[in-house]
Coordinates of C-alpha atoms and ligand atoms in Angstrom, one line a residue:
X158 CA -126.1 -108.5 -68.3
X159 CA -123.6 -108.0 -70.9
X160 CA -122.5 -104.9 -72.7
X161 CA -120.5 -104.2 -75.9
X162 CA -119.1 -100.9 -76.5
X163 CA -117.9 -99.5 -80.0
X164 CA -115.9 -96.5 -80.4
X165 CA -114.8 -94.2 -83.2
X166 CA -113.1 -90.9 -83.5
X167 CA -110.5 -89.3 -81.6
X168 CA -108.5 -90.4 -78.3
X169 CA -110.8 -88.3 -76.1
X170 CA -113.6 -90.3 -77.7
X171 CA -111.6 -93.3 -76.7
X172 CA -111.4 -92.1 -73.2
X173 CA -115.1 -91.2 -72.9
X174 CA -115.3 -94.9 -73.9
X175 CA -113.4 -96.1 -71.3
X176 CA -115.3 -93.9 -68.7
X177 CA -118.6 -95.2 -69.9
X178 CA -117.6 -98.8 -69.7
X179 CA -116.5 -98.0 -66.3
X180 CA -119.8 -96.9 -65.4
X181 CA -121.4 -99.8 -66.7
X182 CA -119.2 -102.2 -64.9
X183 CA -119.9 -100.5 -61.7
X184 CA -123.5 -101.2 -62.4
X185 CA -123.1 -104.9 -62.6
X186 CA -122.6 -105.3 -66.4
X187 CA -119.8 -107.4 -67.8
X188 CA -117.9 -106.5 -71.1
X189 CA -118.8 -108.5 -74.4
X190 CA -116.3 -108.8 -77.1
X191 CA -119.0 -108.6 -79.8
X192 CA -122.7 -107.3 -80.1
X193 CA -123.7 -110.7 -80.6
X194 CA -123.0 -111.5 -77.3
X195 CA -124.6 -108.4 -75.8
X196 CA -127.7 -107.1 -74.0
X197 CA -126.8 -103.4 -74.3
X198 CA -124.7 -102.2 -77.3
X199 CA -123.5 -98.6 -77.0
X200 CA -122.3 -96.7 -80.0
X201 CA -119.7 -93.9 -79.0
X202 CA -119.8 -92.1 -82.2
X203 CA -117.6 -89.5 -84.1
X204 CA -119.1 -86.9 -86.6
X205 CA -116.0 -85.1 -87.5
X206 CA -116.5 -86.0 -91.5
X207 CA -119.3 -87.6 -93.3
X208 CA -117.5 -90.8 -93.5
X209 CA -117.5 -91.4 -89.6
X210 CA -121.2 -90.7 -89.7
X211 CA -121.9 -93.3 -92.3
X212 CA -119.8 -95.9 -90.3
X213 CA -122.2 -95.3 -87.6
X214 CA -125.6 -95.5 -89.6
X215 CA -124.4 -98.7 -91.2
X216 CA -123.5 -100.2 -87.7
X217 CA -127.1 -99.1 -86.6
X218 CA -128.6 -101.0 -89.7
X219 CA -126.7 -104.2 -88.9
X220 CA -127.9 -103.6 -85.2
X221 CA -131.5 -103.4 -86.3
X222 CA -131.6 -106.8 -87.7
X223 CA -130.2 -108.1 -84.3
X224 CA -132.8 -106.4 -82.5
X225 CA -135.5 -108.0 -84.8
X226 CA -134.3 -111.2 -83.6
X227 CA -133.9 -110.7 -79.8
X228 CA -134.0 -108.3 -77.0
X229 CA -131.3 -105.7 -77.4
X230 CA -130.8 -102.3 -75.8
X231 CA -129.0 -99.9 -78.2
X232 CA -127.6 -96.7 -77.1
X233 CA -126.0 -93.7 -79.2
X234 CA -123.5 -91.5 -77.3
X235 CA -120.5 -89.2 -78.4
X236 CA -120.5 -86.6 -81.2
X237 CA -123.1 -87.6 -83.3
X238 CA -125.4 -88.2 -80.3
X239 CA -124.7 -84.4 -79.3
X240 CA -125.2 -83.1 -82.8
X241 CA -128.4 -84.9 -84.0
X242 CA -129.9 -85.4 -80.3
X243 CA -133.8 -86.5 -80.8
X244 CA -133.3 -86.4 -84.5
X245 CA -131.6 -89.6 -84.3
X246 CA -134.7 -91.5 -83.4
X247 CA -136.5 -90.5 -86.4
X248 CA -133.5 -91.8 -88.5
X249 CA -132.9 -94.8 -86.6
X250 CA -135.9 -95.9 -84.3
X251 CA -134.3 -98.7 -83.2
X252 CA -132.4 -96.7 -80.9
X253 CA -133.4 -96.9 -77.1
X254 CA -131.4 -94.1 -75.9
X255 CA -129.2 -91.0 -76.8
X256 CA -126.6 -89.8 -74.4
X257 CA -124.8 -86.2 -75.2
X258 CA -121.0 -85.9 -74.9
X259 CA -121.7 -83.4 -71.9
X260 CA -123.7 -85.9 -69.8
X261 CA -121.9 -89.1 -69.7
X262 CA -122.3 -89.6 -66.1
X263 CA -126.2 -89.9 -66.7
X264 CA -125.5 -93.2 -68.4
X265 CA -126.7 -95.7 -65.9
X266 CA -129.8 -93.5 -65.5
X267 CA -130.7 -93.7 -69.0
X268 CA -129.9 -97.4 -69.0
X269 CA -132.3 -98.0 -66.3
X270 CA -135.0 -96.1 -67.9
X271 CA -134.6 -97.8 -71.3
X272 CA -134.4 -101.4 -69.4
X273 CA -137.9 -100.3 -67.7
X274 CA -139.2 -100.3 -71.2
X275 CA -139.1 -96.2 -71.6
X276 CA -138.9 -95.5 -75.2
X277 CA -136.7 -92.8 -77.1
X278 CA -134.7 -91.8 -73.7
X279 CA -132.5 -89.0 -74.1
X280 CA -130.1 -86.6 -72.3
X281 CA -127.9 -84.2 -74.3
X282 CA -128.0 -81.5 -71.7
X283 CA -124.6 -79.6 -70.7
X284 CA -123.9 -80.7 -67.0
X285 CA -121.1 -78.2 -65.8
X286 CA -119.3 -81.1 -63.9
X287 CA -119.1 -83.4 -66.6
X288 CA -115.4 -83.2 -66.9
X289 CA -114.8 -83.9 -63.1
X290 CA -115.2 -87.5 -63.7
X291 CA -114.1 -89.9 -61.1
X292 CA -110.9 -91.3 -62.0
X293 CA -111.0 -94.4 -60.5
X294 CA -114.2 -95.6 -62.5
X295 CA -112.4 -95.3 -66.1
X296 CA -111.8 -99.0 -67.2
X297 CA -108.5 -98.3 -69.5
X298 CA -108.0 -100.6 -72.4
X299 CA -104.4 -99.9 -73.3
X300 CA -101.8 -101.4 -71.4
X301 CA -99.1 -99.2 -72.9
X302 CA -100.3 -95.8 -72.4
X303 CA -103.0 -94.1 -70.2
X304 CA -105.3 -91.3 -71.8
X305 CA -106.0 -88.6 -69.2
X306 CA -108.4 -85.8 -70.3
X307 CA -107.4 -82.5 -69.0
X308 CA -109.6 -80.0 -71.0
X309 CA -112.6 -80.6 -72.9
X310 CA -114.5 -78.2 -75.6
X311 CA -113.1 -76.0 -78.0
X312 CA -113.2 -72.1 -78.0
X313 CA -112.2 -71.5 -81.6
X314 CA -114.5 -71.3 -84.3
X315 CA -112.7 -73.4 -87.4
X316 CA -115.5 -72.6 -90.2
X317 CA -115.1 -76.3 -91.2
X318 CA -115.4 -77.9 -87.7
X319 CA -118.3 -79.6 -86.1
X320 CA -116.2 -79.9 -82.8
X321 CA -117.3 -76.6 -80.8
X322 CA -121.0 -77.8 -81.4
X323 CA -120.4 -81.4 -80.2
X324 CA -118.3 -80.8 -77.3
X325 CA -119.1 -77.1 -76.2
X326 CA -116.9 -74.3 -74.6
X327 CA -113.7 -75.0 -72.8
X328 CA -113.9 -76.6 -69.5
X329 CA -110.6 -77.3 -67.5
X330 CA -109.9 -79.6 -64.8
X331 CA -107.8 -78.3 -61.8
X332 CA -104.2 -79.1 -62.3
X333 CA -104.3 -80.8 -58.9
X334 CA -106.8 -83.3 -59.8
X335 CA -104.9 -84.4 -62.9
X336 CA -101.7 -84.6 -61.0
X337 CA -103.5 -86.9 -58.5
X338 CA -105.2 -88.8 -61.4
X339 CA -101.6 -89.5 -63.1
X340 CA -100.1 -90.4 -59.4
X341 CA -102.7 -93.0 -59.3
X342 CA -102.2 -94.5 -62.7
X343 CA -98.4 -94.8 -62.2
X344 CA -99.2 -96.6 -59.0
X345 CA -101.4 -99.0 -61.0
X346 CA -98.3 -99.7 -63.3
X347 CA -98.7 -97.2 -66.3
X348 CA -95.4 -95.8 -67.3
X349 CA -96.7 -93.6 -70.0
X350 CA -99.5 -90.9 -70.1
X351 CA -100.9 -88.9 -72.8
X352 CA -103.0 -85.8 -71.6
X353 CA -106.0 -84.9 -74.0
X354 CA -107.9 -81.6 -75.1
X355 CA -109.6 -80.7 -78.1
X356 CA -107.1 -77.9 -77.6
X357 CA -104.9 -79.4 -75.1
X358 CA -102.4 -76.4 -75.1
X359 CA -104.9 -73.8 -74.3
X360 CA -105.1 -75.6 -70.9
X361 CA -105.4 -73.1 -68.0
X362 CA -106.9 -75.0 -65.0
X363 CA -104.9 -73.0 -62.1
X364 CA -101.5 -73.1 -64.1
X365 CA -100.4 -72.8 -67.8
X366 CA -100.1 -75.8 -69.9
X367 CA -96.1 -75.8 -69.7
X368 CA -96.4 -75.4 -66.1
X369 CA -98.8 -78.5 -65.9
X370 CA -96.2 -80.6 -68.0
X371 CA -93.5 -79.7 -65.6
X372 CA -95.7 -80.8 -63.0
X373 CA -96.8 -84.0 -64.3
X374 CA -93.7 -84.9 -65.5
X375 CA -92.1 -84.6 -61.9
X376 CA -94.3 -87.7 -60.8
X377 CA -91.8 -90.4 -60.0
X378 CA -92.2 -93.7 -62.2
X379 CA -93.5 -91.8 -65.2
X380 CA -91.3 -92.4 -68.1
X381 CA -93.0 -90.5 -70.8
X382 CA -95.5 -88.0 -71.1
X383 CA -97.4 -87.0 -74.2
X384 CA -100.4 -84.6 -75.1
X385 CA -102.8 -83.7 -78.2
X386 CA -104.1 -82.0 -79.8
X387 CA -102.4 -78.5 -79.9
X388 CA -103.4 -75.5 -81.5
X389 CA -100.8 -73.4 -83.2
X390 CA -102.3 -70.2 -81.5
X391 CA -101.7 -71.6 -78.0
X392 CA -98.5 -72.8 -78.9
X393 CA -96.2 -70.5 -76.6
X394 CA -92.4 -70.1 -76.3
X395 CA -92.8 -71.3 -72.8
X396 CA -94.5 -74.7 -74.0
X397 CA -91.8 -74.8 -76.7
X398 CA -89.2 -74.5 -73.9
X399 CA -90.3 -77.4 -72.0
X400 CA -91.0 -79.6 -74.9
X401 CA -87.4 -79.2 -75.8
X402 CA -85.7 -79.2 -72.4
X403 CA -87.8 -81.8 -70.3
X404 CA -86.6 -85.5 -70.9
X405 CA -89.7 -86.9 -69.6
X406 CA -91.8 -85.4 -72.4
X407 CA -91.9 -87.5 -75.6
X408 CA -90.1 -85.7 -78.4
X409 CA -93.2 -85.4 -80.5
X410 CA -95.2 -82.5 -81.6
X411 CA -98.9 -82.7 -83.4
X412 CA -99.5 -79.3 -84.6
X413 CA -102.4 -79.3 -87.0
X414 CA -101.7 -76.4 -89.8
X415 CA -104.7 -77.6 -92.1
X416 CA -103.1 -75.6 -95.3
X417 CA -100.3 -73.8 -96.5
X418 CA -102.2 -71.0 -98.3
X419 CA -103.1 -67.7 -96.1
X420 CA -106.2 -67.3 -98.0
X421 CA -107.4 -70.7 -97.1
X422 CA -106.4 -70.3 -93.6
X423 CA -108.4 -67.0 -93.5
X424 CA -111.4 -68.8 -94.8
X425 CA -111.2 -71.6 -92.4
X426 CA -110.8 -69.0 -89.5
X427 CA -107.7 -70.7 -88.3
X428 CA -106.2 -67.2 -86.8
X429 CA -103.0 -67.7 -88.0
X430 CA -100.8 -67.3 -91.4
X431 CA -98.3 -69.6 -92.5
X432 CA -95.7 -67.2 -91.3
X433 CA -97.4 -67.2 -87.8
X434 CA -97.3 -71.0 -87.9
X435 CA -93.4 -71.1 -88.9
X436 CA -92.7 -68.6 -86.3
X437 CA -94.2 -70.9 -83.7
X438 CA -92.3 -73.8 -84.9
X439 CA -89.0 -71.6 -84.6
X440 CA -89.8 -71.6 -80.7
X441 CA -88.5 -75.0 -80.7
X442 CA -85.0 -73.8 -81.6
X443 CA -82.0 -76.1 -81.9
X444 CA -84.1 -78.7 -79.8
X445 CA -86.3 -79.1 -83.0
X446 CA -84.0 -81.7 -84.7
X447 CA -84.9 -83.7 -81.6
X448 CA -88.6 -83.5 -82.1
X449 CA -90.8 -85.5 -84.8
X450 CA -93.3 -82.9 -86.2
X451 CA -96.7 -84.3 -87.2
X452 CA -99.7 -82.3 -88.4
X453 CA -103.2 -82.3 -90.1
X454 CA -104.2 -81.0 -93.4
X455 CA -107.6 -80.4 -95.3
X456 CA -107.5 -80.6 -99.0
X457 CA -110.2 -79.2 -101.3
X458 CA -111.6 -76.7 -98.8
X459 CA -114.2 -74.3 -100.5
X460 CA -112.2 -72.0 -103.0
X461 CA -108.8 -73.9 -103.0
X462 CA -107.1 -73.0 -106.0
X463 CA -104.2 -74.7 -107.8
X464 CA -101.9 -71.9 -106.5
X465 CA -103.3 -72.6 -102.9
X466 CA -102.7 -76.3 -103.0
X467 CA -99.2 -75.6 -104.2
X468 CA -98.6 -73.5 -101.2
X469 CA -99.7 -76.5 -99.0
X470 CA -97.0 -78.5 -100.9
X471 CA -94.4 -75.9 -100.4
X472 CA -95.1 -75.8 -96.8
X473 CA -94.8 -79.8 -96.6
X474 CA -91.1 -79.3 -98.2
X475 CA -90.4 -76.4 -95.8
X476 CA -91.3 -78.1 -92.5
X477 CA -90.6 -81.6 -93.7
X478 CA -93.2 -83.2 -91.3
X479 CA -92.3 -86.9 -90.1
X480 CA -96.1 -87.9 -90.5
X481 CA -99.2 -86.1 -91.3
X482 CA -102.9 -87.0 -91.6
X483 CA -104.8 -85.5 -94.7
X484 CA -108.3 -85.5 -95.4
X485 CA -110.7 -84.0 -98.2
X486 CA -112.9 -81.4 -96.7
X487 CA -116.4 -82.5 -95.6
X488 CA -119.4 -80.3 -95.1
X489 CA -120.7 -80.5 -91.7
X490 CA -124.1 -79.6 -90.6
X491 CA -124.6 -75.9 -89.2
X492 CA -120.9 -74.9 -89.8
X493 CA -120.2 -71.6 -91.2
X494 CA -118.0 -73.1 -94.2
X495 CA -121.4 -74.3 -95.8
X496 CA -121.9 -70.9 -97.0
X497 CA -118.6 -70.9 -99.1
X498 CA -119.1 -72.0 -102.6
X499 CA -117.6 -75.4 -102.7
X500 CA -117.0 -75.6 -106.7
X501 CA -113.8 -78.0 -106.8
X502 CA -114.5 -81.1 -108.8
X503 CA -114.2 -84.2 -106.5
X504 CA -112.0 -85.8 -109.0
X505 CA -109.5 -82.6 -108.6
X506 CA -110.0 -82.8 -104.8
X507 CA -108.8 -86.7 -104.7
X508 CA -106.0 -86.0 -107.0
X509 CA -104.6 -83.5 -104.6
X510 CA -104.8 -85.7 -101.5
X511 CA -103.1 -88.4 -103.5
X512 CA -100.3 -85.8 -104.4
X513 CA -99.9 -84.7 -100.8
X514 CA -100.0 -88.2 -99.1
X515 CA -97.6 -89.6 -101.7
X516 CA -95.3 -86.7 -100.9
X517 CA -95.8 -87.2 -97.2
X518 CA -94.8 -90.9 -97.6
X519 CA -91.5 -90.0 -99.0
X520 CA -90.9 -87.6 -96.3
X521 CA -91.7 -90.2 -93.6
X522 CA -89.6 -92.8 -95.3
X523 CA -86.8 -90.1 -95.3
X524 CA -87.4 -89.4 -91.8
X525 CA -87.4 -93.2 -90.8
X526 CA -84.4 -93.9 -92.8
X527 CA -82.4 -91.4 -90.5
X528 CA -83.2 -93.7 -87.5
X529 CA -81.6 -97.0 -89.5
X530 CA -78.8 -98.4 -87.2
X531 CA -79.6 -96.4 -84.0
X532 CA -80.6 -98.1 -80.9
X533 CA -83.6 -96.4 -79.2
X534 CA -86.0 -96.9 -76.4
X535 CA -89.5 -98.7 -77.4
X536 CA -92.5 -99.4 -75.5
X537 CA -94.0 -102.7 -76.0
X538 CA -97.8 -102.7 -77.4
X539 CA -98.9 -106.0 -78.4
X540 CA -97.9 -109.2 -80.3
X541 CA -98.2 -109.2 -84.2
X542 CA -100.0 -107.7 -85.7
X543 CA -99.9 -110.1 -88.5
X544 CA -97.0 -112.4 -88.3
X545 CA -96.0 -114.6 -85.6
X546 CA -92.6 -113.9 -84.1
X547 CA -93.1 -110.2 -84.5
X548 CA -94.3 -107.6 -81.7
X549 CA -95.6 -104.1 -81.9
X550 CA -93.7 -101.2 -80.2
X551 CA -93.7 -97.5 -80.5
X552 CA -90.8 -95.1 -80.2
X553 CA -90.6 -91.7 -77.9
X554 CA -91.1 -89.8 -81.2
X555 CA -94.3 -91.9 -81.9
X556 CA -92.8 -94.5 -84.6
X557 CA -94.4 -97.7 -85.0
X558 CA -91.9 -100.3 -84.6
X559 CA -92.2 -104.1 -86.0
X560 CA -89.8 -105.9 -83.5
X561 CA -88.6 -108.9 -84.5
X562 CA -88.3 -111.6 -81.5
X563 CA -88.6 -114.9 -82.8
X564 CA -91.1 -117.8 -82.4
X565 CA -92.4 -118.3 -79.0
X566 CA -90.6 -115.3 -77.2
X567 CA -93.1 -112.9 -75.4
X568 CA -92.3 -109.3 -74.2
X569 CA -93.6 -107.4 -71.2
X570 CA -96.6 -105.3 -72.3
X571 CA -96.2 -101.7 -71.5
X572 CA -92.7 -102.0 -70.9
X573 CA -89.5 -100.1 -72.6
X574 CA -87.2 -102.3 -74.2
X575 CA -83.9 -101.0 -76.2
X576 CA -84.4 -101.7 -80.0
X577 CA -81.9 -101.6 -82.9
X578 CA -83.4 -100.1 -86.0
X579 CA -82.8 -102.5 -89.1
X580 CA -85.6 -101.3 -91.4
X581 CA -87.1 -98.1 -92.3
X582 CA -90.7 -98.0 -94.5
X583 CA -92.7 -95.0 -94.8
X584 CA -95.0 -96.3 -92.0
X585 CA -92.8 -98.2 -89.7
X586 CA -89.4 -99.1 -88.5
X587 CA -88.2 -102.7 -88.6
X588 CA -86.2 -103.6 -85.4
X589 CA -84.4 -106.3 -83.4
X590 CA -83.9 -106.2 -79.3
X591 CA -80.8 -104.5 -78.8
Ligands
SAH169 N1 -108.7 -79.4 -82.5 C1 -107.4 -80.0 -83.4 C2 -108.1 -80.6 -84.5 C3 -109.4 -81.8 -84.3 S1 -110.3 -82.3 -85.5 C4 -107.3 -78.5 -84.1 O1 -107.6 -77.3 -84.0 O2 -106.1 -78.8 -84.8 C5 -108.8 -83.3 -86.4 C6 -108.7 -83.0 -87.6 O3 -110.0 -83.5 -88.5 C7 -108.5 -81.5 -87.8 O4 -107.3 -81.1 -87.6 C8 -108.8 -81.3 -89.4 O5 -107.5 -81.6 -90.1 C9 -109.9 -82.7 -89.7 N2 -111.2 -82.1 -89.8 C10 -111.8 -81.4 -88.8 N3 -113.0 -80.9 -89.6 C11 -112.9 -81.5 -91.0 C12 -114.0 -81.3 -91.9 N4 -115.0 -80.8 -91.8 N5 -113.5 -82.0 -93.1 C13 -112.3 -82.5 -93.3 N6 -111.5 -82.7 -92.2 C14 -111.8 -82.0 -90.8
SF4_170 FE1 -112.3 -77.8 -84.6 FE2 -110.7 -75.7 -84.9 FE3 -111.6 -76.3 -82.4 FE4 -109.8 -77.7 -83.5 S1 -109.7 -75.7 -83.2 S2 -111.7 -78.4 -82.5 S3 -110.2 -77.8 -85.7 S4 -112.8 -75.8 -84.1
F3S171 FE1 -115.0 -87.1 -83.5 FE2 -115.9 -85.8 -81.8 FE3 -113.6 -86.6 -81.5 S1 -116.3 -85.4 -83.8 S2 -112.7 -86.6 -83.7 S3 -115.1 -88.0 -81.6 S4 -114.3 -84.8 -80.9

């Protein structure tokens, strides 16, 4: 039996996919590169915005035709599964089973029942030990960086966000388990680890998040430690100090701000003002110059005025982020923001998004230009992506490097190499081996 897994969404969902693959392999399944070659297709879905949901339904449409031609088991898991539960069967009757985000260890049982011919198999229960997943089972995809979930769920209640619904309340892994998993990964040859949580810095599994970073950074053989995603209100002085002073922690901070307007932040229930946010960035002190900063913005939140949007642009200038992700607000089922009047024309939303992204591109390019001529360490990820003779790598501050190595030369996956930056675009750095 062959399975094909397709994952959308954030790194945590990616890592859930690695866990799900591991469970299937343990049951004797072998991975297939495409749905066409598979007996079982598992869609590990995201529902953060409407667009992510569309992608799932369009893939389900394609799979229905495949299933009309031959035997095929279709399973849906991830955030859309948790959100829609049994309603998914009505919308897409070709689905054989639905597995929630807090029940992933139940996968083998669900597959078994579906294979035995049972229809509409479902488990979207909240298993209290879901986050205590045996680390040896996961089949990691990336050779460069290993993903390690440390806290699942979210206790915030941002009015636009589906995540508290799809991932439940916070559940922490004990720090000892995390440390043991990282030691095991380094033994397997990984030199870089990324700690994951919907709110990674609210971790409290027996120690503070800053203490956890210190402990994990001491694992011998580990070169870079990363973490995502941090909530500004859980960003402490202690965490900032560890980030700027510990050389094992990669010099990169993703701290989503969402908006530069206090009125909008209040309606989003982000729990901070722009001033609070800037105060927290100030915790980085002089070390800030060394740390690349990244953020998320939502544009066109209900009631966002021109003045609110200008405040977001002003914040962009104040912070000068090295990179940012920005999205047009997407109404999500069951969220509190649905009750707010959303009367901004979509053309205005699109225009605002384009202005924000254009300015961010310029800032990103300026940040990249500062790296020109320097020699830095970068981790080798893969050949390409488009041209022969080039390889992809990533710097400690998470910049994409297109590394010119020449035809026929190959680089060691997952290893650090010294590179000299020769070119700076808005989205990547060009480099040569130093
Ligand atoms: N826990 C993180 C965010 C996780 S979701 C935090 O609190 O910052 C990742 C990003 O998706 C968010 O930062 C936000 O910018 C965006 N997002 C979430 N819900 C959205 C929605 N309904 N519409 C548009 N963007 C959304
Ligand atoms: Fe969503 Fe807010 Fe929780 Fe982030 S902090 S996952 S945006 S509810
Ligand atoms: Fe998407 Fe769920 Fe992650 S909604 S972003 S897969 S937590």
